[in-house]
XYZ file of C-alpha atoms in Angstrom:
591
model
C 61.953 147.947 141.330
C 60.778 147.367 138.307
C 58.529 150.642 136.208
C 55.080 149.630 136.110
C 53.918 147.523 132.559
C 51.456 149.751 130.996
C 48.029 147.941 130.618
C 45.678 150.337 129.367
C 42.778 147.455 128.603
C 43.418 146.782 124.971
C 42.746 143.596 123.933
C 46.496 143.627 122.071
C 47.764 143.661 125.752
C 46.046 140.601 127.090
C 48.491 137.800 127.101
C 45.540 135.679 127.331
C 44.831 135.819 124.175
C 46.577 134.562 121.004
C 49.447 136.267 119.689
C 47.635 136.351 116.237
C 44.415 137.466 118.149
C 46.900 140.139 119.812
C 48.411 140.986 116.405
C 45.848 141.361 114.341
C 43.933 143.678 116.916
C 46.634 146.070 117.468
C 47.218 146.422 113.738
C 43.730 147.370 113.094
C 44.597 150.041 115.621
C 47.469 151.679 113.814
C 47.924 154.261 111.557
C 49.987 154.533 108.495
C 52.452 156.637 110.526
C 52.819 154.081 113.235
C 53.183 151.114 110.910
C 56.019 152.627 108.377
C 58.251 153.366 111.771
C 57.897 149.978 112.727
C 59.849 149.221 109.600
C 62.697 150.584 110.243
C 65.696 149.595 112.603
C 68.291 152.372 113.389
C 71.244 152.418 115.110
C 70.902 154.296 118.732
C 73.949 155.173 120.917
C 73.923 155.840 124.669
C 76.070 158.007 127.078
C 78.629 155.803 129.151
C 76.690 156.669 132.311
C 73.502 155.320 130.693
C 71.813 158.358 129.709
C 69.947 158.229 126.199
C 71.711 160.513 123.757
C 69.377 163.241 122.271
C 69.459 165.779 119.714
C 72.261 168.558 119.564
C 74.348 166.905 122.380
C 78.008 165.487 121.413
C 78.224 161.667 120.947
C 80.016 158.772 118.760
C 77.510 158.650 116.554
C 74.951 161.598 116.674
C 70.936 160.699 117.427
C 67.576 162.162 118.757
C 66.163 159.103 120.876
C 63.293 161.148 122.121
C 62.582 161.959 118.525
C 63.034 158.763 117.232
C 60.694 156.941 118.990
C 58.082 159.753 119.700
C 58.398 161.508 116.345
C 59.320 158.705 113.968
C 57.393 156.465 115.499
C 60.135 153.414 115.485
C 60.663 150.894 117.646
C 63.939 148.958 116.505
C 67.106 150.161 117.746
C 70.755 148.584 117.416
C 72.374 149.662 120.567
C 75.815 151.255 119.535
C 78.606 151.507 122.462
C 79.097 150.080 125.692
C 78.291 150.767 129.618
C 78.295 149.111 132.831
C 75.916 146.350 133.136
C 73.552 148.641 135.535
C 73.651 151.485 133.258
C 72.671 149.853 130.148
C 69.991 148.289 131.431
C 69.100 151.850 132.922
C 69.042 153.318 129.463
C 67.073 150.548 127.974
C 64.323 151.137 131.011
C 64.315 154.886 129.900
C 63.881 153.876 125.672
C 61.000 151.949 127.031
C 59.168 154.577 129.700
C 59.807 156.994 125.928
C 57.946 154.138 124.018
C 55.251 153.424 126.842
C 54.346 156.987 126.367
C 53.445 156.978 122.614
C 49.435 156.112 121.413
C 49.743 152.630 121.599
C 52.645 151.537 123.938
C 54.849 149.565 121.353
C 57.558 148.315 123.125
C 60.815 148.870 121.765
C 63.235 145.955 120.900
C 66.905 146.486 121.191
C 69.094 144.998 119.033
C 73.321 144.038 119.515
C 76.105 143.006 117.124
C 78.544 140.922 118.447
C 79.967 141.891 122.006
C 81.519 139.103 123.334
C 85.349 139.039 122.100
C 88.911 140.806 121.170
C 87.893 142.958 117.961
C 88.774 146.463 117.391
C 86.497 147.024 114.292
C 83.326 149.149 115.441
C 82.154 149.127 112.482
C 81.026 145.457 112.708
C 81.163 144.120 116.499
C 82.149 145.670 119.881
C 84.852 144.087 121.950
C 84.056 142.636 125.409
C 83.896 144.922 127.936
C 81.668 144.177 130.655
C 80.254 140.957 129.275
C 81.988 137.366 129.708
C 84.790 137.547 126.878
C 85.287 134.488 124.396
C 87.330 133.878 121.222
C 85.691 135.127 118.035
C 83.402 132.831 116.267
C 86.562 131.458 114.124
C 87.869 130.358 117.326
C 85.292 128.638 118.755
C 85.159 127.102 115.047
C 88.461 126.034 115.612
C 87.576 123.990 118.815
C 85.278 122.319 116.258
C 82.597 121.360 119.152
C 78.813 122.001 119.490
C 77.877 121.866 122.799
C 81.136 124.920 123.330
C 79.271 126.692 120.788
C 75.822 126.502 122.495
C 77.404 127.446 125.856
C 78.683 130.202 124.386
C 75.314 131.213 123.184
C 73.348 130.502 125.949
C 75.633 132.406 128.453
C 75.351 135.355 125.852
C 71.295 135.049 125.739
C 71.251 135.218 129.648
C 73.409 138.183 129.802
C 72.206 140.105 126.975
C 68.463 139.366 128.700
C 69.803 140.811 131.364
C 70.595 144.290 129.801
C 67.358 144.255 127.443
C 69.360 143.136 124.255
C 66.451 140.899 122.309
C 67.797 140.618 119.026
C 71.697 139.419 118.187
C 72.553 140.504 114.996
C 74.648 137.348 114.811
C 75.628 134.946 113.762
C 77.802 135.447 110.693
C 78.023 132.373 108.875
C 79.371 133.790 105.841
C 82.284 131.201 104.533
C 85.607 132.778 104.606
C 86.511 131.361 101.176
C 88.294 134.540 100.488
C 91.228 134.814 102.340
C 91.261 138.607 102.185
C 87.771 139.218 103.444
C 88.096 141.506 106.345
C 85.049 139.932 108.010
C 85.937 136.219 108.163
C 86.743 136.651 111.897
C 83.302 136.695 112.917
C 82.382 133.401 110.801
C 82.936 129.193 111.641
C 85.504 129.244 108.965
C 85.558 128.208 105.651
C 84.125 124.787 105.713
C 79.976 124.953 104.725
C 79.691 121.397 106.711
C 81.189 122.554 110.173
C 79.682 125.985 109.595
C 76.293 124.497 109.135
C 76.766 122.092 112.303
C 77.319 124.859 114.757
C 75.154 127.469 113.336
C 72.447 124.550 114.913
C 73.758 124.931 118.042
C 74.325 128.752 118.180
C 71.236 129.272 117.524
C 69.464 126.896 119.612
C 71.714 128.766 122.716
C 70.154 132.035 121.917
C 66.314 131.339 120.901
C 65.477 127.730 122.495
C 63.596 125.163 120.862
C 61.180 127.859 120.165
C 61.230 131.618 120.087
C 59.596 132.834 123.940
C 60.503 135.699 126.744
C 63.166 133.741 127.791
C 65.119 134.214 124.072
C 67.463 136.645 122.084
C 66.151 136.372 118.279
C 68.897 136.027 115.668
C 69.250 137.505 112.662
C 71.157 135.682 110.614
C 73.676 136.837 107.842
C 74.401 137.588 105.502
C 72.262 135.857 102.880
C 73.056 134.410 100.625
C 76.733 133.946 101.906
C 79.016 136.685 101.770
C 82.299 135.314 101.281
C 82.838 135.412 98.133
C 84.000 139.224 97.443
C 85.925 140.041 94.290
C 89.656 140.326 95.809
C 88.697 140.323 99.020
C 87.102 143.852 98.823
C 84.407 144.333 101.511
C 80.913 146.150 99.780
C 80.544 148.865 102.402
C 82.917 150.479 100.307
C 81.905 150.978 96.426
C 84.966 149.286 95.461
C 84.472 145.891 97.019
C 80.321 145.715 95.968
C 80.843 142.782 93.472
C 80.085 138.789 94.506
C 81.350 136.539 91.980
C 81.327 132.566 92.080
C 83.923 131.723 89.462
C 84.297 128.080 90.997
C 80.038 127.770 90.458
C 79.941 127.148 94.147
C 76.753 129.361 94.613
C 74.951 126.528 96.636
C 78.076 125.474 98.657
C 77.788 128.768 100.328
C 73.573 128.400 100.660
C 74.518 125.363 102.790
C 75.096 127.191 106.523
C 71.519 129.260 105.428
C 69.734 125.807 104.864
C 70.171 124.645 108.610
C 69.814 127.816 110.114
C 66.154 127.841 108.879
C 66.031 124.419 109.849
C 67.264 125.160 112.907
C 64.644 127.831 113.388
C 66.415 131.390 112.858
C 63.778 134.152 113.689
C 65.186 136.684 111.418
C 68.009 137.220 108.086
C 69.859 139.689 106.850
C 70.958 140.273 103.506
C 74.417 141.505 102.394
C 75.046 144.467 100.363
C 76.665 142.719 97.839
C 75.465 142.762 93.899
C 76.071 139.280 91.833
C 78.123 139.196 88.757
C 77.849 136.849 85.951
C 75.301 134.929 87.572
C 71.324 134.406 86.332
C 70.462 136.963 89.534
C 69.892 140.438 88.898
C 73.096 142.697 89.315
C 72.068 144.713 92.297
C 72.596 144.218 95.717
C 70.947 141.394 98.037
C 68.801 143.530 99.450
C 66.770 144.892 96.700
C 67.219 141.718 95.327
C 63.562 140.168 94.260
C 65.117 136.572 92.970
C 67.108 136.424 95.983
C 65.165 137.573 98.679
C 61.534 136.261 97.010
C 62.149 133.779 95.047
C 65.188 132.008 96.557
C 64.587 132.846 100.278
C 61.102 133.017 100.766
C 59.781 130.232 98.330
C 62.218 128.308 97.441
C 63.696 127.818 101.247
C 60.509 128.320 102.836
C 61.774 131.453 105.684
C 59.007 132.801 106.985
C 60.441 135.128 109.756
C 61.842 138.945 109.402
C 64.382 140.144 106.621
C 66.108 143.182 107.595
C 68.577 144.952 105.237
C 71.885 145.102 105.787
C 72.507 148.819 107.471
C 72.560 152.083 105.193
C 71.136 150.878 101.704
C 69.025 153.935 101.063
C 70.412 157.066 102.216
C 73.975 158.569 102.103
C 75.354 158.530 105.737
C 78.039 160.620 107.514
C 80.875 158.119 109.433
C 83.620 159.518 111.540
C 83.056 162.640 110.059
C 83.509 161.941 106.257
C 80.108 161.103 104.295
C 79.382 157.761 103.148
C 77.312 156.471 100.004
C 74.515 154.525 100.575
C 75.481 151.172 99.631
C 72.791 150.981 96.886
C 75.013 149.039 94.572
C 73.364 148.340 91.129
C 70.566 150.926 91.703
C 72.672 154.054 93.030
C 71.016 155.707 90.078
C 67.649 155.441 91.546
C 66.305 158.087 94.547
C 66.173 157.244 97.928
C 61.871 156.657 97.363
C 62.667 154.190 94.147
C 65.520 152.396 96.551
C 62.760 151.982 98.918
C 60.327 150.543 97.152
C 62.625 148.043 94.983
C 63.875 147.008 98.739
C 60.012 145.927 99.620
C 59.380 144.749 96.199
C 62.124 141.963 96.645
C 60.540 141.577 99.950
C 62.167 143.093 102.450
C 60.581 143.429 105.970
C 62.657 146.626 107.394
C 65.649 148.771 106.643
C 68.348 148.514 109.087
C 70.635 151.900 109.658
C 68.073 153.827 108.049
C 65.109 155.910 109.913
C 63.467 157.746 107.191
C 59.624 156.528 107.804
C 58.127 159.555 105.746
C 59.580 157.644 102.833
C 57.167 154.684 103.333
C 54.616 157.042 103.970
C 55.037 158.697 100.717
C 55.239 155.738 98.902
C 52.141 154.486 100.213
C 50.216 157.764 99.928
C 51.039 158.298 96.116
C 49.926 154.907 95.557
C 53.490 153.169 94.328
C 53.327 150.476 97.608
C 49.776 149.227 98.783
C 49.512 149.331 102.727
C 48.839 145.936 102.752
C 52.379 144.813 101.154
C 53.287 147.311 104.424
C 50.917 145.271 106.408
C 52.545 141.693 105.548
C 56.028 143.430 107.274
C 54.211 144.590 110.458
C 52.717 141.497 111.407
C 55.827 139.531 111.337
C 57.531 142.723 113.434
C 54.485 143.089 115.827
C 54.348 138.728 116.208
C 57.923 138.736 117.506
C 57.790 141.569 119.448
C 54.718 140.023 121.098
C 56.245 136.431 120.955
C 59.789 137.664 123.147
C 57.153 139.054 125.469
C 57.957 142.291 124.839
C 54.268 144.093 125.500
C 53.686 141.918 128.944
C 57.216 142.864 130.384
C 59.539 145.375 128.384
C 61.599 146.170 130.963
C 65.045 144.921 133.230
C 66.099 144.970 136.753
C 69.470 147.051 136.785
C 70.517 145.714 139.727
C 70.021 142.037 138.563
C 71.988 142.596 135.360
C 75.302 143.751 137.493
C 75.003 139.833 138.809
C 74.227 138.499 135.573
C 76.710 140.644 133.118
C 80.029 139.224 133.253
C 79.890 136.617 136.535
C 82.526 134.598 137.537
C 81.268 131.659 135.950
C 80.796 133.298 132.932
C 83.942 134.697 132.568
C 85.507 131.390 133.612
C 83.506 129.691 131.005
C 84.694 132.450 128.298
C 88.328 132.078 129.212
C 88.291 128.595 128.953
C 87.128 128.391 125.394
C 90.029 131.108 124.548
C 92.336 128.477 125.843
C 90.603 125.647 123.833
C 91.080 127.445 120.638
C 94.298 127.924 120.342
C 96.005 126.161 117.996
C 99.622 124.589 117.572
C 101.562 124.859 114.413
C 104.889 124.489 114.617
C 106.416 123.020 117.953
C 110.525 122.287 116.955
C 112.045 120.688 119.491
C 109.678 120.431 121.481
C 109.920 124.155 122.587
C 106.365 123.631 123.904
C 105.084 123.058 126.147
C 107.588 124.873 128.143
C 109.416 123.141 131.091
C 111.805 125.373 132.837
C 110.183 126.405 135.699
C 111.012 129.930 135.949
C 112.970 130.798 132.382
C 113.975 134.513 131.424
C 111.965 135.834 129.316
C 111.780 138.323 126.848
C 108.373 139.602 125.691
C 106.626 141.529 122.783
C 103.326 142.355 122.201
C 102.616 140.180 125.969
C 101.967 142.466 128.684
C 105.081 142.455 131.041
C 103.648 142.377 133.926
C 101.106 139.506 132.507
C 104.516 137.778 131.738
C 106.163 138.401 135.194
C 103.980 135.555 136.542
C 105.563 132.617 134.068
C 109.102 133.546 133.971
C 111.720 136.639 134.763
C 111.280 139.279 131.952
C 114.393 140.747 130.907
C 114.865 143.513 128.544
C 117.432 142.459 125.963
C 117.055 138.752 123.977
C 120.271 138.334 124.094
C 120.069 137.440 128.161
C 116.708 135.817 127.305
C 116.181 131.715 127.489
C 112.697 132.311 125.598
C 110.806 134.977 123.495
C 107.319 135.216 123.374
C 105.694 137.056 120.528
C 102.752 138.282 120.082
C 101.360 139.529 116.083
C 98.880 140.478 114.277
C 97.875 139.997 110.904
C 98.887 141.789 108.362
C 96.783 144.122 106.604
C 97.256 147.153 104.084
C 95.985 150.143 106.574
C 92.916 152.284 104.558
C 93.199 156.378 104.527
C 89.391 156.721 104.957
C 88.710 156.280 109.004
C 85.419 153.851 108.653
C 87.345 151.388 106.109
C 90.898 151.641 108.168
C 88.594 149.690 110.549
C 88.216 146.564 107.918
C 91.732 145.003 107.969
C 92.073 144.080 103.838
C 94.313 143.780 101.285
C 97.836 141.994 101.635
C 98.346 139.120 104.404
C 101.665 139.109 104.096
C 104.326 141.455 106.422
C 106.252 144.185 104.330
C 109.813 143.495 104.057
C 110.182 146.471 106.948
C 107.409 145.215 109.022
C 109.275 141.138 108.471
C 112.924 142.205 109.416
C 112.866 142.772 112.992
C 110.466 139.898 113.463
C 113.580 137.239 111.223
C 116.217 139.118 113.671
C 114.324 138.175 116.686
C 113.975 134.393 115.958
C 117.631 134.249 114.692
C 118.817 135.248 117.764
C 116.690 133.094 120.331
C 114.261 130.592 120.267
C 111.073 132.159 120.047
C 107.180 130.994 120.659
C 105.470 133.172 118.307
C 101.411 133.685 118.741
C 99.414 134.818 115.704
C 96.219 136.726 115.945
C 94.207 135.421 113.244
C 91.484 138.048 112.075
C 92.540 136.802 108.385
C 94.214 133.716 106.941
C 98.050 135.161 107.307
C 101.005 134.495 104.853
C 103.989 133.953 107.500
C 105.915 131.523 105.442
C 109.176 133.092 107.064
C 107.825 133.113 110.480
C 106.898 129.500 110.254
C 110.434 128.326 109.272
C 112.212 130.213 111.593
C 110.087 130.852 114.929
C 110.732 127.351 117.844
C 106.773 127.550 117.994
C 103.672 128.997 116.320
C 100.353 129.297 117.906
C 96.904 130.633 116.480
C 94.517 132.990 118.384
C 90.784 134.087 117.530
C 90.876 136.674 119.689
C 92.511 135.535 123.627
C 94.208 137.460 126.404
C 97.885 137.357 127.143
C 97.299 134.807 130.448
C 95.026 132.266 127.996
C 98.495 132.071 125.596
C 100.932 132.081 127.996
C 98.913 129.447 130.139
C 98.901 126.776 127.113
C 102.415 127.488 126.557
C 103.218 126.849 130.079
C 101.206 123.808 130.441
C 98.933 125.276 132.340
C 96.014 124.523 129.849
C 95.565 122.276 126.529
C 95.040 124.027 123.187
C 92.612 121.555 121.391
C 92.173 124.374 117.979
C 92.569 122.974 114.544
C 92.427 125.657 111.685
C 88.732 127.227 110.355
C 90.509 128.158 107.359
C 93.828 127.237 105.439
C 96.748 129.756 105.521
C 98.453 129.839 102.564
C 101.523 129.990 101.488
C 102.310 133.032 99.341
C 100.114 136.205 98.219
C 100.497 134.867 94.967
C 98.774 131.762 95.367
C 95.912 133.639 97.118
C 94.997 135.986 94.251
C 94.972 133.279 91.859
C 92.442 131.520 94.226
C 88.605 131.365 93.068
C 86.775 133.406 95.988
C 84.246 131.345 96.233
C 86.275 127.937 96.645
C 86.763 127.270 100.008
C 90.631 125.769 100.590
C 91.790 126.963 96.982
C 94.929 128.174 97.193
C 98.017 126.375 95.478
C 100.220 124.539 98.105
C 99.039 126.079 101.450
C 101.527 126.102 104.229
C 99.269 125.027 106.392
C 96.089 123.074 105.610
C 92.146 123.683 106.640
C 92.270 121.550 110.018
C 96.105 122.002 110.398
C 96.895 122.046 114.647
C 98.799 119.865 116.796
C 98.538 118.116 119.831
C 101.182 119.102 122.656
């Protein structure tokens, strides 16, 4: 059963009435206390058996719920870690009965990156777990088809509904222009038109035609396109904080932004990267007043939430080691100054941050009128009361173990895995494969997984067929939180290379690529009987398209070129720039 909805006979809680009637009553209501914690947008963990964390206990990432939301006064949380279905919709019941129980009842809305694939980097998406699993974004990119991308998004609204998850912090429609970016995985490629194309659909999948009870709100990012990072560096990290367009292709990357306003995107996120050499200020997006104001606001005409990008005021610790703030261009400024140039440029809420005294400083000493404070809470309070929210904030556990990862859902999932892959080399046909029970020898394939295509033996030598399974490449970071954003080279050491060339020498080998980056396996490609792309899919999705036992429709999201040398003279912000690529943007076969 379902807690009781609060109704204590405000007018702010009669659905009756308009949701501007219903906004602009509560916010007469609230204090200056109530509206700065409304502008901020924290991450919150949870226990694995669904239990809030609170203050002074152990956890990933350390947190006071209780305090947040009774103390601080906030009311945006981005859910970090994962649970069965039951349980997190058991914690997000509790957050609620906490935010029931303040003055006026605001209902909390819970926020999710991505959760729906392979990754391993926590510091950007969670993989799978209970939910339906699908290839990452590049993948379903690479199937190049709308309505799989609004499946996709529509079976992720209904099960993220399920669990009380209301706002995706997705999608990522970045170009990946960059072959080094780290977070290209998460994007539709490198191509604006295809990006733009299925951002439509993605978003339609979450929200609807229109934003209602039945949607998951998306916040898009990250505005203005952040693909275009000086060597590939990522700007969490101070040394990867610059943007340059040395191609002038500034509005190429605008493109994917254009239709998901048109397309009706509730909220947008700006990156933390600052501009070089262009006519925008050099500091990052989100204290960005040209950017945010002038190009967002006026001259695209968004009129729904901006949220910074996570951590732009305050110094955070990660994994133990402390982290800057990723204040780049104004790190000379304090945390209060960083705050108000942030709602200057005309940002709505900070995400990552929970420091609400700030505002109320700011406010108080006369630097920020309430009303600019005001202008945020409305748009915070309308969606809030728009996803229905204040007339039913909570789930039905029991409901969300049917919803969360059904069989159709998963079947739906592992289809598109299949779908994505995608053919690149096929000599001889070595694909797909006909002998009905060949000896196999397997690496980086689950044995067992294998056991059910073929007999796996131990030694190639007595094999008829390898199957390989890599990765690729990346230069591995000594700091724990960057180790987590594969950069740098995308091309295997000569250590890392030599077993690989000994393996194909000796038999013919069907080698599957992970793609998280656009890898430089010139060697691999000459050598290896077949090479197959993956955006993130399990062991039985390859081995069933190489057994015929599914089609791989992919075609490449990005191109993959052909040396490292051709990638760092590339212009970053030219999508398919570099010299002579060994395989083209669109490259796949048919089998």
């Amino acid at each position: 059963m379902l807690p009781a909805v609060r109704n204590d006979g405000h007018p702010y809680q009669d659905p009756a009435r308009s949701v501007d009637e219903r906004v602009e009553d509560l916010l007469a209501r609230m204090t200056l206390e109530e509206k700065a914690g409304l502008l901020f947008h924290t991450v919150l963990p949870m226990h694995p058996d669904g239990r809030p964390v609170q203050g002074g206990e152990e956890a990933f990432v350390p947190a006071d719920t209780t305090g947040a939301i009774r103390t601080k006064l906030m009311s945006h949380f981005n859910l970090f870690g994962t649970a069965g279905p039951r349980q997190t919709a058991q914690w997000h019941n509790t957050v609620q009965e906490l935010a029931a129980g303040t003055r006026l009842g605001i209902p909390v809305t819970v926020s999710t990156d991505p959760r729906h694939s392979f990754t391993t980097n926590l510091g950007a998406s969670m993989s799978a777990g209970a939910f339906s699993a699908w290839p990452e974004p590049t993948g379903l990119a690479a199937v190049r088809d709308p309505e799989l991308v609004y499946r996709f998004a529509d079976i992720a609204r209904r099960e993220y509904l399920a669990v009380g998850l209301r706002v995706a912090l997705h999608p990522q429609i970045d170009l990946a222009t960059e072959p080094r970016w780290s977070r290209q995985s998460a994007t539709f490629g490198a191509d604006a038109a295809l990006t733009s194309e299925l951002v439509k659909a993605y978003i339609l999948g979450f929200q609807g035609e229109s934003l209602g009870a039945e949607s998951v709100a998306t916040m898009v990012k990250h505005f203005p396109g952040g693909g275009p990072q000086k060597d590939g560096e990522d700007p969490h990290f101070a040394h990867g904080k610059e943007q340059i367009y040395p191609g002038g292709m500034r509005e190429y990357h605008l493109e994917p932004f254009k239709a998901a306003i048109a397309a009706g995107a509730s909220q947008m996120m700006p990156y933390y990267g600052q501009p070089v050499g262009t006519d925008w200020e050099e500091v990052g997006f989100g204290f960005n007043h040209g950017v945010v104001t002038g190009l967002l606001r006026e001259q695209l005409g968004f009129e729904g939430i901006v949220c910074t990008d996570w951590g732009l005021l305050t110094d955070h610790e990660i994994f133990g080691e402390v982290h800057q703030a990723r204040a780049w261009g104004v790190e000379h400024l304090t945390v209060a100054e960083r705050t108000a140039k942030a709602l200057d440029a005309g940002a709505d809420q900070f995400g990552g941050e929970e420091c609400p005294e700030v505002v109320i400083e700011l406010v108080r000493s006369g630097r920020i009128a309430e009303e600019r404070i005001d202008v945020s809470v409305r748009r915070l309070l309308r969606e809030k009361f728009v996803l229905g929210l204040f007339d039913q904030p909570y789930v039905d556990p029991e409901s969300a173990e049917e919803i969360v990862g059904s069989d159709e859902f998963r079947a739906a999932g592992e289809s598109a895995q299949r779908r994505s892959l995608t053919v690149l080399v096929n000599r001889d046909r070595t694909l797909p494969v006909s002998m009905p029970r060949p000896k196999l020898y397997v690496d980086g394939i689950d044995a067992a997984v294998a056991a059910r295509y073929g007999d796996v033996v131990g030694d190639p030598a007595e094999a008829d067929l390898a199957v390989l399974r890599l990765h690729t490449p990346y230069e591995l970071r000594e700091n724990r939180f960057e180790a987590l954003f594969h950069s740098g080279r995308l091309d295997f050491t000569e250590a890392e290379l030599r077993p690989v060339l000994r393996l194909l020498e000796s038999v013919a080998t069907v080698v599957f690529l992970h793609l998280e980056r656009a890898a430089v396996v010139p060697e691999i490609a000459e050598r290896c009987a077949a090479l197959v792309a993956d955006y993130g899919a399990s062991d039985e999705a390859l081995l069933d398209v190489a057994f015929a036992r599914a089609r791989a429709e992919g075609r490449l999201p990005f191109e993959l070129p052909r040396s490292m040398a051709a990638v760092e003279k590339s212009r970053p912000d030219v999508p398919h720039d570099t010299a002579d690529p060994l395989f083209a943007y669109g490259a796949g076969l048919d089998l």
